[in-house]
JSON list of C-alpha atoms in Angstrom, two decimals:
[
{"chain": "A", "resi": 182, "resn": "MET", "atom": "CA", "xyz": [0.06, 0.15, -0.08]},
{"chain": "A", "resi": 183, "resn": "THR", "atom": "CA", "xyz": [3.09, 2.48, -0.19]},
{"chain": "A", "resi": 184, "resn": "GLU", "atom": "CA", "xyz": [2.71, 3.15, -4.25]},
{"chain": "A", "resi": 185, "resn": "PRO", "atom": "CA", "xyz": [-0.29, 5.38, -3.61]},
{"chain": "A", "resi": 186, "resn": "THR", "atom": "CA", "xyz": [1.42, 7.47, -1.03]},
{"chain": "A", "resi": 187, "resn": "HIS", "atom": "CA", "xyz": [4.23, 7.95, -2.99]},
{"chain": "A", "resi": 188, "resn": "ALA", "atom": "CA", "xyz": [2.47, 9.22, -5.99]},
{"chain": "A", "resi": 189, "resn": "GLU", "atom": "CA", "xyz": [0.43, 11.63, -3.98]},
{"chain": "A", "resi": 190, "resn": "ALA", "atom": "CA", "xyz": [3.88, 12.92, -2.76]},
{"chain": "A", "resi": 191, "resn": "HIS", "atom": "CA", "xyz": [5.09, 13.61, -6.53]},
{"chain": "A", "resi": 192, "resn": "GLU", "atom": "CA", "xyz": [1.88, 15.11, -7.24]},
{"chain": "A", "resi": 193, "resn": "GLY", "atom": "CA", "xyz": [2.10, 17.34, -4.43]},
{"chain": "A", "resi": 194, "resn": "SER", "atom": "CA", "xyz": [5.47, 18.53, -5.49]},
{"chain": "A", "resi": 195, "resn": "LEU", "atom": "CA", "xyz": [4.57, 18.98, -9.14]},
{"chain": "A", "resi": 196, "resn": "GLY", "atom": "CA", "xyz": [1.64, 20.87, -7.80]},
{"chain": "A", "resi": 197, "resn": "SER", "atom": "CA", "xyz": [3.79, 23.11, -5.92]},
{"chain": "A", "resi": 198, "resn": "ARG", "atom": "CA", "xyz": [6.14, 23.62, -8.64]},
{"chain": "A", "resi": 199, "resn": "LEU", "atom": "CA", "xyz": [3.29, 24.53, -10.86]},
{"chain": "A", "resi": 200, "resn": "ASN", "atom": "CA", "xyz": [2.28, 27.40, -8.48]},
{"chain": "A", "resi": 201, "resn": "TRP", "atom": "CA", "xyz": [5.40, 28.86, -8.30]},
{"chain": "A", "resi": 202, "resn": "LEU", "atom": "CA", "xyz": [5.92, 28.88, -11.81]},
{"chain": "A", "resi": 203, "resn": "ARG", "atom": "CA", "xyz": [2.32, 30.53, -12.37]},
{"chain": "A", "resi": 204, "resn": "ALA", "atom": "CA", "xyz": [3.21, 32.91, -9.63]},
{"chain": "A", "resi": 205, "resn": "ALA", "atom": "CA", "xyz": [6.54, 33.70, -11.19]},
{"chain": "A", "resi": 206, "resn": "VAL", "atom": "CA", "xyz": [4.90, 34.45, -14.59]},
{"chain": "A", "resi": 207, "resn": "LEU", "atom": "CA", "xyz": [2.08, 36.70, -13.01]},
{"chain": "A", "resi": 208, "resn": "GLY", "atom": "CA", "xyz": [4.45, 38.55, -11.13]},
{"chain": "A", "resi": 209, "resn": "ALA", "atom": "CA", "xyz": [6.48, 39.60, -14.20]},
{"chain": "A", "resi": 210, "resn": "ASN", "atom": "CA", "xyz": [3.41, 40.29, -16.41]},
{"chain": "A", "resi": 211, "resn": "ASP", "atom": "CA", "xyz": [2.45, 42.86, -13.52]},
{"chain": "A", "resi": 212, "resn": "GLY", "atom": "CA", "xyz": [6.06, 44.56, -13.69]},
{"chain": "A", "resi": 213, "resn": "ILE", "atom": "CA", "xyz": [5.36, 44.62, -16.98]},
{"chain": "A", "resi": 214, "resn": "VAL", "atom": "CA", "xyz": [2.22, 46.14, -17.45]},
{"chain": "A", "resi": 215, "resn": "SER", "atom": "CA", "xyz": [2.46, 48.54, -14.51]},
{"chain": "A", "resi": 216, "resn": "THR", "atom": "CA", "xyz": [6.10, 50.03, -15.48]},
{"chain": "A", "resi": 217, "resn": "ALA", "atom": "CA", "xyz": [5.02, 50.09, -18.99]},
{"chain": "A", "resi": 218, "resn": "GLY", "atom": "CA", "xyz": [2.22, 52.39, -18.00]},
{"chain": "A", "resi": 219, "resn": "LEU", "atom": "CA", "xyz": [3.97, 54.54, -15.95]},
{"chain": "A", "resi": 220, "resn": "VAL", "atom": "CA", "xyz": [6.95, 54.94, -18.12]},
{"chain": "A", "resi": 221, "resn": "VAL", "atom": "CA", "xyz": [4.66, 55.46, -21.14]},
{"chain": "A", "resi": 222, "resn": "GLY", "atom": "CA", "xyz": [2.22, 58.10, -19.42]},
{"chain": "A", "resi": 223, "resn": "VAL", "atom": "CA", "xyz": [5.75, 59.95, -18.37]},
{"chain": "A", "resi": 224, "resn": "ALA", "atom": "CA", "xyz": [7.18, 60.00, -22.05]},
{"chain": "A", "resi": 225, "resn": "GLY", "atom": "CA", "xyz": [3.71, 61.30, -22.84]},
{"chain": "A", "resi": 226, "resn": "ALA", "atom": "CA", "xyz": [4.60, 64.62, -20.93]},
{"chain": "A", "resi": 227, "resn": "THR", "atom": "CA", "xyz": [8.12, 64.98, -21.13]},
{"chain": "A", "resi": 228, "resn": "GLU", "atom": "CA", "xyz": [11.09, 63.63, -23.34]},
{"chain": "A", "resi": 229, "resn": "SER", "atom": "CA", "xyz": [13.62, 63.82, -20.76]},
{"chain": "A", "resi": 230, "resn": "ARG", "atom": "CA", "xyz": [15.36, 60.70, -20.05]},
{"chain": "A", "resi": 231, "resn": "SER", "atom": "CA", "xyz": [16.18, 61.39, -16.68]},
{"chain": "A", "resi": 232, "resn": "ALA", "atom": "CA", "xyz": [12.65, 61.68, -15.73]},
{"chain": "A", "resi": 233, "resn": "LEU", "atom": "CA", "xyz": [12.12, 58.42, -17.65]},
{"chain": "A", "resi": 234, "resn": "LEU", "atom": "CA", "xyz": [14.53, 57.02, -15.75]},
{"chain": "A", "resi": 235, "resn": "THR", "atom": "CA", "xyz": [13.65, 58.26, -12.58]},
{"chain": "A", "resi": 236, "resn": "ALA", "atom": "CA", "xyz": [10.04, 57.27, -12.73]},
{"chain": "A", "resi": 237, "resn": "GLY", "atom": "CA", "xyz": [10.70, 53.86, -13.87]},
{"chain": "A", "resi": 238, "resn": "LEU", "atom": "CA", "xyz": [12.83, 53.39, -11.40]},
{"chain": "A", "resi": 239, "resn": "ALA", "atom": "CA", "xyz": [10.70, 53.98, -8.80]},
{"chain": "A", "resi": 240, "resn": "GLY", "atom": "CA", "xyz": [7.95, 52.11, -10.02]},
{"chain": "A", "resi": 241, "resn": "LEU", "atom": "CA", "xyz": [10.35, 49.32, -10.35]},
{"chain": "A", "resi": 242, "resn": "LEU", "atom": "CA", "xyz": [11.48, 49.35, -6.61]},
{"chain": "A", "resi": 243, "resn": "ALA", "atom": "CA", "xyz": [7.96, 50.53, -5.37]},
{"chain": "A", "resi": 244, "resn": "GLY", "atom": "CA", "xyz": [5.77, 47.59, -7.25]},
{"chain": "A", "resi": 245, "resn": "SER", "atom": "CA", "xyz": [8.78, 45.06, -6.49]},
{"chain": "A", "resi": 246, "resn": "MET", "atom": "CA", "xyz": [8.80, 45.66, -3.06]},
{"chain": "A", "resi": 247, "resn": "SER", "atom": "CA", "xyz": [5.01, 45.69, -2.79]},
{"chain": "A", "resi": 248, "resn": "MET", "atom": "CA", "xyz": [4.78, 42.36, -4.44]},
{"chain": "A", "resi": 249, "resn": "ALA", "atom": "CA", "xyz": [7.53, 40.77, -2.02]},
{"chain": "A", "resi": 250, "resn": "ALA", "atom": "CA", "xyz": [5.57, 42.38, 1.14]},
{"chain": "A", "resi": 251, "resn": "GLY", "atom": "CA", "xyz": [2.21, 41.36, -0.14]},
{"chain": "A", "resi": 252, "resn": "GLU", "atom": "CA", "xyz": [3.76, 37.46, -0.95]},
{"chain": "A", "resi": 253, "resn": "TYR", "atom": "CA", "xyz": [5.30, 36.99, 2.49]},
{"chain": "A", "resi": 254, "resn": "VAL", "atom": "CA", "xyz": [2.28, 38.41, 4.72]},
{"chain": "A", "resi": 255, "resn": "SER", "atom": "CA", "xyz": [-0.57, 36.15, 2.42]},
{"chain": "A", "resi": 256, "resn": "VAL", "atom": "CA", "xyz": [2.07, 33.54, 2.75]},
{"chain": "A", "resi": 257, "resn": "SER", "atom": "CA", "xyz": [3.08, 33.62, 6.29]},
{"chain": "A", "resi": 258, "resn": "THR", "atom": "CA", "xyz": [-0.66, 33.71, 7.13]},
{"chain": "A", "resi": 259, "resn": "GLN", "atom": "CA", "xyz": [-1.10, 30.19, 4.98]},
{"chain": "A", "resi": 260, "resn": "ARG", "atom": "CA", "xyz": [1.78, 28.88, 6.85]},
{"chain": "A", "resi": 261, "resn": "ASP", "atom": "CA", "xyz": [0.63, 29.81, 10.14]},
{"chain": "A", "resi": 262, "resn": "SER", "atom": "CA", "xyz": [-2.85, 27.98, 9.24]},
{"chain": "A", "resi": 263, "resn": "GLU", "atom": "CA", "xyz": [-1.19, 25.07, 8.07]},
{"chain": "A", "resi": 264, "resn": "GLN", "atom": "CA", "xyz": [1.02, 24.78, 11.36]},
{"chain": "A", "resi": 265, "resn": "ALA", "atom": "CA", "xyz": [-2.10, 25.42, 13.64]},
{"chain": "A", "resi": 266, "resn": "ALA", "atom": "CA", "xyz": [-3.68, 22.56, 11.77]},
{"chain": "A", "resi": 267, "resn": "LEU", "atom": "CA", "xyz": [-0.84, 20.21, 12.07]},
{"chain": "A", "resi": 268, "resn": "ALA", "atom": "CA", "xyz": [-0.74, 20.73, 15.53]},
{"chain": "A", "resi": 269, "resn": "LEU", "atom": "CA", "xyz": [-4.68, 20.29, 16.29]},
{"chain": "A", "resi": 270, "resn": "GLU", "atom": "CA", "xyz": [-4.13, 17.04, 14.58]},
{"chain": "A", "resi": 271, "resn": "ARG", "atom": "CA", "xyz": [-0.98, 16.06, 16.45]},
{"chain": "A", "resi": 272, "resn": "ARG", "atom": "CA", "xyz": [-2.92, 16.79, 19.82]},
{"chain": "A", "resi": 273, "resn": "GLU", "atom": "CA", "xyz": [-5.93, 14.46, 18.30]},
{"chain": "A", "resi": 274, "resn": "LEU", "atom": "CA", "xyz": [-3.62, 11.48, 17.54]},
{"chain": "A", "resi": 275, "resn": "ARG", "atom": "CA", "xyz": [-2.27, 11.82, 21.17]},
{"chain": "A", "resi": 276, "resn": "GLU", "atom": "CA", "xyz": [-5.46, 12.02, 22.91]},
{"chain": "A", "resi": 277, "resn": "GLN", "atom": "CA", "xyz": [-7.76, 9.49, 20.70]},
{"chain": "A", "resi": 278, "resn": "PRO", "atom": "CA", "xyz": [-5.60, 7.62, 18.50]},
{"chain": "A", "resi": 279, "resn": "GLU", "atom": "CA", "xyz": [-8.41, 5.14, 17.90]},
{"chain": "A", "resi": 280, "resn": "ALA", "atom": "CA", "xyz": [-10.80, 7.93, 16.38]},
{"chain": "A", "resi": 281, "resn": "GLU", "atom": "CA", "xyz": [-8.14, 9.08, 14.45]},
{"chain": "A", "resi": 282, "resn": "LEU", "atom": "CA", "xyz": [-7.66, 5.53, 12.68]},
{"chain": "A", "resi": 283, "resn": "ASP", "atom": "CA", "xyz": [-11.25, 5.46, 12.16]},
{"chain": "A", "resi": 284, "resn": "GLU", "atom": "CA", "xyz": [-11.39, 8.58, 10.60]},
{"chain": "A", "resi": 285, "resn": "LEU", "atom": "CA", "xyz": [-8.30, 7.75, 8.35]},
{"chain": "A", "resi": 286, "resn": "THR", "atom": "CA", "xyz": [-10.00, 4.89, 7.37]},
{"chain": "A", "resi": 287, "resn": "GLU", "atom": "CA", "xyz": [-13.28, 6.41, 6.48]},
{"chain": "A", "resi": 288, "resn": "LEU", "atom": "CA", "xyz": [-11.29, 8.87, 4.33]},
{"chain": "A", "resi": 289, "resn": "LEU", "atom": "CA", "xyz": [-9.65, 6.29, 2.21]},
{"chain": "A", "resi": 290, "resn": "ARG", "atom": "CA", "xyz": [-12.80, 4.43, 1.80]},
{"chain": "A", "resi": 291, "resn": "GLU", "atom": "CA", "xyz": [-14.27, 7.70, 0.34]},
{"chain": "A", "resi": 292, "resn": "ARG", "atom": "CA", "xyz": [-11.30, 7.65, -2.03]},
{"chain": "A", "resi": 293, "resn": "GLY", "atom": "CA", "xyz": [-12.43, 4.07, -3.49]},
{"chain": "A", "resi": 294, "resn": "LEU", "atom": "CA", "xyz": [-10.61, 1.48, -1.24]},
{"chain": "A", "resi": 295, "resn": "SER", "atom": "CA", "xyz": [-12.82, -1.49, 0.32]},
{"chain": "A", "resi": 296, "resn": "SER", "atom": "CA", "xyz": [-13.42, -1.03, 3.76]},
{"chain": "A", "resi": 297, "resn": "GLU", "atom": "CA", "xyz": [-11.00, -3.96, 4.44]},
{"chain": "A", "resi": 298, "resn": "VAL", "atom": "CA", "xyz": [-8.41, -2.70, 2.03]},
{"chain": "A", "resi": 299, "resn": "ALA", "atom": "CA", "xyz": [-8.76, 0.99, 3.85]},
{"chain": "A", "resi": 300, "resn": "ARG", "atom": "CA", "xyz": [-8.53, -0.19, 7.52]},
{"chain": "A", "resi": 301, "resn": "GLU", "atom": "CA", "xyz": [-5.26, -2.20, 6.45]},
{"chain": "A", "resi": 302, "resn": "ALA", "atom": "CA", "xyz": [-3.94, 0.64, 4.72]},
{"chain": "A", "resi": 303, "resn": "ALA", "atom": "CA", "xyz": [-5.07, 3.26, 7.39]},
{"chain": "A", "resi": 304, "resn": "GLU", "atom": "CA", "xyz": [-3.28, 0.82, 10.05]},
{"chain": "A", "resi": 305, "resn": "GLN", "atom": "CA", "xyz": [0.17, 0.66, 7.87]},
{"chain": "A", "resi": 306, "resn": "LEU", "atom": "CA", "xyz": [-0.04, 4.66, 7.44]},
{"chain": "A", "resi": 307, "resn": "THR", "atom": "CA", "xyz": [-0.61, 5.36, 11.20]},
{"chain": "A", "resi": 308, "resn": "GLU", "atom": "CA", "xyz": [2.30, 2.90, 12.23]},
{"chain": "A", "resi": 309, "resn": "ARG", "atom": "CA", "xyz": [4.37, 4.16, 9.59]},
{"chain": "A", "resi": 310, "resn": "ASP", "atom": "CA", "xyz": [4.19, 8.08, 10.48]},
{"chain": "A", "resi": 311, "resn": "ALA", "atom": "CA", "xyz": [0.48, 8.62, 11.87]},
{"chain": "A", "resi": 312, "resn": "LEU", "atom": "CA", "xyz": [0.87, 12.42, 11.74]},
{"chain": "A", "resi": 313, "resn": "LYS", "atom": "CA", "xyz": [2.09, 12.61, 7.79]},
{"chain": "A", "resi": 314, "resn": "ALA", "atom": "CA", "xyz": [-0.62, 10.36, 6.86]},
{"chain": "A", "resi": 315, "resn": "HIS", "atom": "CA", "xyz": [-3.44, 12.39, 8.69]},
{"chain": "A", "resi": 316, "resn": "ALA", "atom": "CA", "xyz": [-1.71, 15.56, 6.83]},
{"chain": "A", "resi": 317, "resn": "ARG", "atom": "CA", "xyz": [-1.77, 14.23, 3.35]},
{"chain": "A", "resi": 318, "resn": "VAL", "atom": "CA", "xyz": [-5.23, 12.42, 3.21]},
{"chain": "A", "resi": 319, "resn": "GLU", "atom": "CA", "xyz": [-7.11, 14.68, 5.67]},
{"chain": "A", "resi": 320, "resn": "LEU", "atom": "CA", "xyz": [-5.65, 17.95, 5.30]},
{"chain": "A", "resi": 321, "resn": "GLY", "atom": "CA", "xyz": [-3.88, 17.98, 1.92]},
{"chain": "A", "resi": 322, "resn": "ILE", "atom": "CA", "xyz": [-0.61, 19.40, 3.69]},
{"chain": "A", "resi": 323, "resn": "ASP", "atom": "CA", "xyz": [2.62, 17.85, 3.21]},
{"chain": "A", "resi": 324, "resn": "PRO", "atom": "CA", "xyz": [4.22, 18.58, 6.57]},
{"chain": "A", "resi": 325, "resn": "ASP", "atom": "CA", "xyz": [7.83, 18.26, 5.12]},
{"chain": "A", "resi": 326, "resn": "ASP", "atom": "CA", "xyz": [7.25, 20.78, 2.53]},
{"chain": "A", "resi": 327, "resn": "LEU", "atom": "CA", "xyz": [5.43, 23.75, 4.30]},
{"chain": "A", "resi": 328, "resn": "THR", "atom": "CA", "xyz": [5.28, 26.84, 2.17]},
{"chain": "A", "resi": 329, "resn": "ASN", "atom": "CA", "xyz": [7.83, 29.41, 2.96]},
{"chain": "A", "resi": 330, "resn": "PRO", "atom": "CA", "xyz": [7.13, 33.16, 3.07]},
{"chain": "A", "resi": 331, "resn": "TRP", "atom": "CA", "xyz": [10.78, 34.18, 1.94]},
{"chain": "A", "resi": 332, "resn": "HIS", "atom": "CA", "xyz": [10.77, 32.03, -0.88]},
{"chain": "A", "resi": 333, "resn": "ALA", "atom": "CA", "xyz": [7.61, 33.53, -1.89]},
{"chain": "A", "resi": 334, "resn": "ALA", "atom": "CA", "xyz": [8.59, 36.95, -1.31]},
{"chain": "A", "resi": 335, "resn": "TRP", "atom": "CA", "xyz": [12.05, 36.62, -3.22]},
{"chain": "A", "resi": 336, "resn": "ALA", "atom": "CA", "xyz": [10.37, 34.91, -6.14]},
{"chain": "A", "resi": 337, "resn": "SER", "atom": "CA", "xyz": [7.72, 37.75, -6.45]},
{"chain": "A", "resi": 338, "resn": "PHE", "atom": "CA", "xyz": [10.38, 40.28, -6.22]},
{"chain": "A", "resi": 339, "resn": "LEU", "atom": "CA", "xyz": [12.89, 38.94, -8.64]},
{"chain": "A", "resi": 340, "resn": "ALA", "atom": "CA", "xyz": [9.94, 38.21, -11.27]},
{"chain": "A", "resi": 341, "resn": "PHE", "atom": "CA", "xyz": [8.49, 41.61, -10.90]},
{"chain": "A", "resi": 342, "resn": "THR", "atom": "CA", "xyz": [11.97, 43.10, -11.08]},
{"chain": "A", "resi": 343, "resn": "VAL", "atom": "CA", "xyz": [12.65, 41.25, -14.00]},
{"chain": "A", "resi": 344, "resn": "GLY", "atom": "CA", "xyz": [9.31, 42.24, -15.94]},
{"chain": "A", "resi": 345, "resn": "ALA", "atom": "CA", "xyz": [9.92, 45.71, -15.13]},
{"chain": "A", "resi": 346, "resn": "LEU", "atom": "CA", "xyz": [13.44, 46.04, -16.64]},
{"chain": "A", "resi": 347, "resn": "LEU", "atom": "CA", "xyz": [11.85, 45.30, -20.22]},
{"chain": "A", "resi": 348, "resn": "PRO", "atom": "CA", "xyz": [9.94, 48.40, -20.41]},
{"chain": "A", "resi": 349, "resn": "LEU", "atom": "CA", "xyz": [12.19, 50.30, -18.54]},
{"chain": "A", "resi": 350, "resn": "LEU", "atom": "CA", "xyz": [15.21, 49.91, -20.72]},
{"chain": "A", "resi": 351, "resn": "ALA", "atom": "CA", "xyz": [12.88, 50.07, -23.79]},
{"chain": "A", "resi": 352, "resn": "ILE", "atom": "CA", "xyz": [11.87, 53.38, -23.12]},
{"chain": "A", "resi": 353, "resn": "VAL", "atom": "CA", "xyz": [15.41, 54.96, -22.00]},
{"chain": "A", "resi": 354, "resn": "LEU", "atom": "CA", "xyz": [17.91, 53.40, -24.23]},
{"chain": "A", "resi": 355, "resn": "PRO", "atom": "CA", "xyz": [16.34, 54.11, -27.96]},
{"chain": "A", "resi": 356, "resn": "PRO", "atom": "CA", "xyz": [16.75, 57.31, -29.45]},
{"chain": "A", "resi": 357, "resn": "VAL", "atom": "CA", "xyz": [13.71, 59.86, -28.88]},
{"chain": "A", "resi": 358, "resn": "ASP", "atom": "CA", "xyz": [11.49, 58.88, -31.74]},
{"chain": "A", "resi": 359, "resn": "TRP", "atom": "CA", "xyz": [12.26, 55.25, -31.40]},
{"chain": "A", "resi": 360, "resn": "ARG", "atom": "CA", "xyz": [11.22, 55.41, -27.46]},
{"chain": "A", "resi": 361, "resn": "LEU", "atom": "CA", "xyz": [7.54, 54.86, -27.87]},
{"chain": "A", "resi": 362, "resn": "PRO", "atom": "CA", "xyz": [7.49, 52.41, -30.58]},
{"chain": "A", "resi": 363, "resn": "VAL", "atom": "CA", "xyz": [10.07, 50.29, -29.28]},
{"chain": "A", "resi": 364, "resn": "THR", "atom": "CA", "xyz": [8.64, 50.18, -26.06]},
{"chain": "A", "resi": 365, "resn": "VAL", "atom": "CA", "xyz": [5.05, 49.37, -27.24]},
{"chain": "A", "resi": 366, "resn": "ALA", "atom": "CA", "xyz": [6.36, 46.41, -29.60]},
{"chain": "A", "resi": 367, "resn": "SER", "atom": "CA", "xyz": [8.57, 44.83, -26.70]},
{"chain": "A", "resi": 368, "resn": "VAL", "atom": "CA", "xyz": [5.78, 45.19, -24.30]},
{"chain": "A", "resi": 369, "resn": "LEU", "atom": "CA", "xyz": [3.06, 43.36, -26.30]},
{"chain": "A", "resi": 370, "resn": "VAL", "atom": "CA", "xyz": [5.80, 40.97, -27.20]},
{"chain": "A", "resi": 371, "resn": "ALA", "atom": "CA", "xyz": [6.89, 40.23, -23.83]},
{"chain": "A", "resi": 372, "resn": "LEU", "atom": "CA", "xyz": [2.52, 40.06, -22.68]},
{"chain": "A", "resi": 373, "resn": "ALA", "atom": "CA", "xyz": [1.87, 37.48, -25.63]},
{"chain": "A", "resi": 374, "resn": "GLY", "atom": "CA", "xyz": [4.81, 35.24, -23.92]},
{"chain": "A", "resi": 375, "resn": "THR", "atom": "CA", "xyz": [3.53, 35.64, -20.56]},
{"chain": "A", "resi": 376, "resn": "GLY", "atom": "CA", "xyz": [-0.16, 35.39, -21.65]},
{"chain": "A", "resi": 377, "resn": "TRP", "atom": "CA", "xyz": [0.77, 31.86, -23.38]},
{"chain": "A", "resi": 378, "resn": "SER", "atom": "CA", "xyz": [2.90, 30.83, -20.68]},
{"chain": "A", "resi": 379, "resn": "SER", "atom": "CA", "xyz": [0.26, 31.39, -18.01]},
{"chain": "A", "resi": 380, "resn": "ALA", "atom": "CA", "xyz": [-2.51, 29.75, -20.30]},
{"chain": "A", "resi": 381, "resn": "ARG", "atom": "CA", "xyz": [-0.04, 26.64, -20.58]},
{"chain": "A", "resi": 382, "resn": "LEU", "atom": "CA", "xyz": [0.33, 26.38, -17.05]},
{"chain": "A", "resi": 383, "resn": "GLY", "atom": "CA", "xyz": [-3.39, 26.23, -16.60]},
{"chain": "A", "resi": 384, "resn": "SER", "atom": "CA", "xyz": [-3.80, 24.08, -19.51]},
{"chain": "A", "resi": 385, "resn": "ALA", "atom": "CA", "xyz": [-6.29, 26.76, -20.90]},
{"chain": "A", "resi": 386, "resn": "ALA", "atom": "CA", "xyz": [-6.50, 27.88, -24.44]},
{"chain": "A", "resi": 387, "resn": "ALA", "atom": "CA", "xyz": [-3.41, 29.56, -25.13]},
{"chain": "A", "resi": 388, "resn": "GLY", "atom": "CA", "xyz": [-4.97, 32.15, -28.27]},
{"chain": "A", "resi": 389, "resn": "ARG", "atom": "CA", "xyz": [-7.58, 34.21, -25.74]},
{"chain": "A", "resi": 390, "resn": "ALA", "atom": "CA", "xyz": [-5.05, 34.19, -23.08]},
{"chain": "A", "resi": 391, "resn": "VAL", "atom": "CA", "xyz": [-2.38, 35.89, -25.06]},
{"chain": "A", "resi": 392, "resn": "LEU", "atom": "CA", "xyz": [-5.05, 38.37, -26.91]},
{"chain": "A", "resi": 393, "resn": "ARG", "atom": "CA", "xyz": [-6.61, 38.97, -23.59]},
{"chain": "A", "resi": 394, "resn": "ASN", "atom": "CA", "xyz": [-3.06, 39.84, -22.17]},
{"chain": "A", "resi": 395, "resn": "MET", "atom": "CA", "xyz": [-1.83, 42.10, -24.80]},
{"chain": "A", "resi": 396, "resn": "GLY", "atom": "CA", "xyz": [-5.37, 43.93, -24.93]},
{"chain": "A", "resi": 397, "resn": "GLY", "atom": "CA", "xyz": [-5.07, 44.69, -21.32]},
{"chain": "A", "resi": 398, "resn": "GLY", "atom": "CA", "xyz": [-1.20, 46.13, -21.94]},
{"chain": "A", "resi": 399, "resn": "ALA", "atom": "CA", "xyz": [-2.03, 48.06, -24.81]},
{"chain": "A", "resi": 400, "resn": "LEU", "atom": "CA", "xyz": [-5.24, 49.58, -22.99]},
{"chain": "A", "resi": 401, "resn": "ALA", "atom": "CA", "xyz": [-2.98, 50.61, -19.94]},
{"chain": "A", "resi": 402, "resn": "MET", "atom": "CA", "xyz": [-0.04, 52.12, -22.14]},
{"chain": "A", "resi": 403, "resn": "GLY", "atom": "CA", "xyz": [-2.84, 53.99, -24.24]},
{"chain": "A", "resi": 404, "resn": "VAL", "atom": "CA", "xyz": [-4.77, 55.40, -21.13]},
{"chain": "A", "resi": 405, "resn": "THR", "atom": "CA", "xyz": [-1.56, 56.54, -19.26]},
{"chain": "A", "resi": 406, "resn": "TYR", "atom": "CA", "xyz": [0.08, 57.94, -22.54]},
{"chain": "A", "resi": 407, "resn": "ALA", "atom": "CA", "xyz": [-3.21, 60.06, -23.14]},
{"chain": "A", "resi": 408, "resn": "VAL", "atom": "CA", "xyz": [-3.06, 61.38, -19.70]},
{"chain": "A", "resi": 409, "resn": "GLY", "atom": "CA", "xyz": [0.52, 61.94, -19.72]},
{"chain": "A", "resi": 410, "resn": "ALA", "atom": "CA", "xyz": [0.10, 64.06, -22.80]},
{"chain": "A", "resi": 411, "resn": "LEU", "atom": "CA", "xyz": [-2.79, 66.08, -21.52]},
{"chain": "A", "resi": 412, "resn": "LEU", "atom": "CA", "xyz": [-0.72, 66.99, -18.56]},
{"chain": "A", "resi": 413, "resn": "GLY", "atom": "CA", "xyz": [1.98, 67.73, -20.60]},
{"chain": "A", "resi": 414, "resn": "ALA", "atom": "CA", "xyz": [0.16, 70.07, -22.89]},
{"chain": "A", "resi": 415, "resn": "ALA", "atom": "CA", "xyz": [-1.28, 71.90, -20.07]},
{"chain": "A", "resi": 416, "resn": "GLY", "atom": "CA", "xyz": [2.13, 72.17, -18.61]},
{"chain": "A", "resi": 417, "resn": "VAL", "atom": "CA", "xyz": [1.43, 70.37, -15.29]}
]
């Protein structure tokens, strides 16, 4: 009865890796869109390279720090909940082991095992590691692989930074006349890539995700450029 448990561990690890990849793609996407909107808006108001660089760097740092802080708080809360659930399960196993064995048997039976096989499997899993068995089957938690808030924070920080660097470099490096075309083109290509990647990770249709992603980015750049141009014309 060890093969199902072994398979579940691999599935959990795969799911965890996919979640990190999806978070990285979405973080990079946020960095691209928010920074592109910011620098394109500033470009609508001024041609100053120093102003564009200052605004872009400020947006990059503010966005990456905000993403990192948000992920740290969110994942810390999730980890606290996982630890609290494990502590409760540990106490229940200590105070009422027979009831917990019956509960594990019923959970395995609900997954399709016969009553006899479910009981035998529950007894073997309990003898091997009762807490781990209940954590995985009952709670869906791997006690050896709890979420790490620092990993999440750094992943979000780096993903946002990488995404934000593209529109920042695209707006400050080319000559004045090429800034907007280069930025818009590079941002749309990058958004097509992140849209395709997020769709593939979620097993969804890539075409719709790509168009949605590019459309949202184009709209953001169009709106911010128009506002910047109006403010620049008004001398603000």
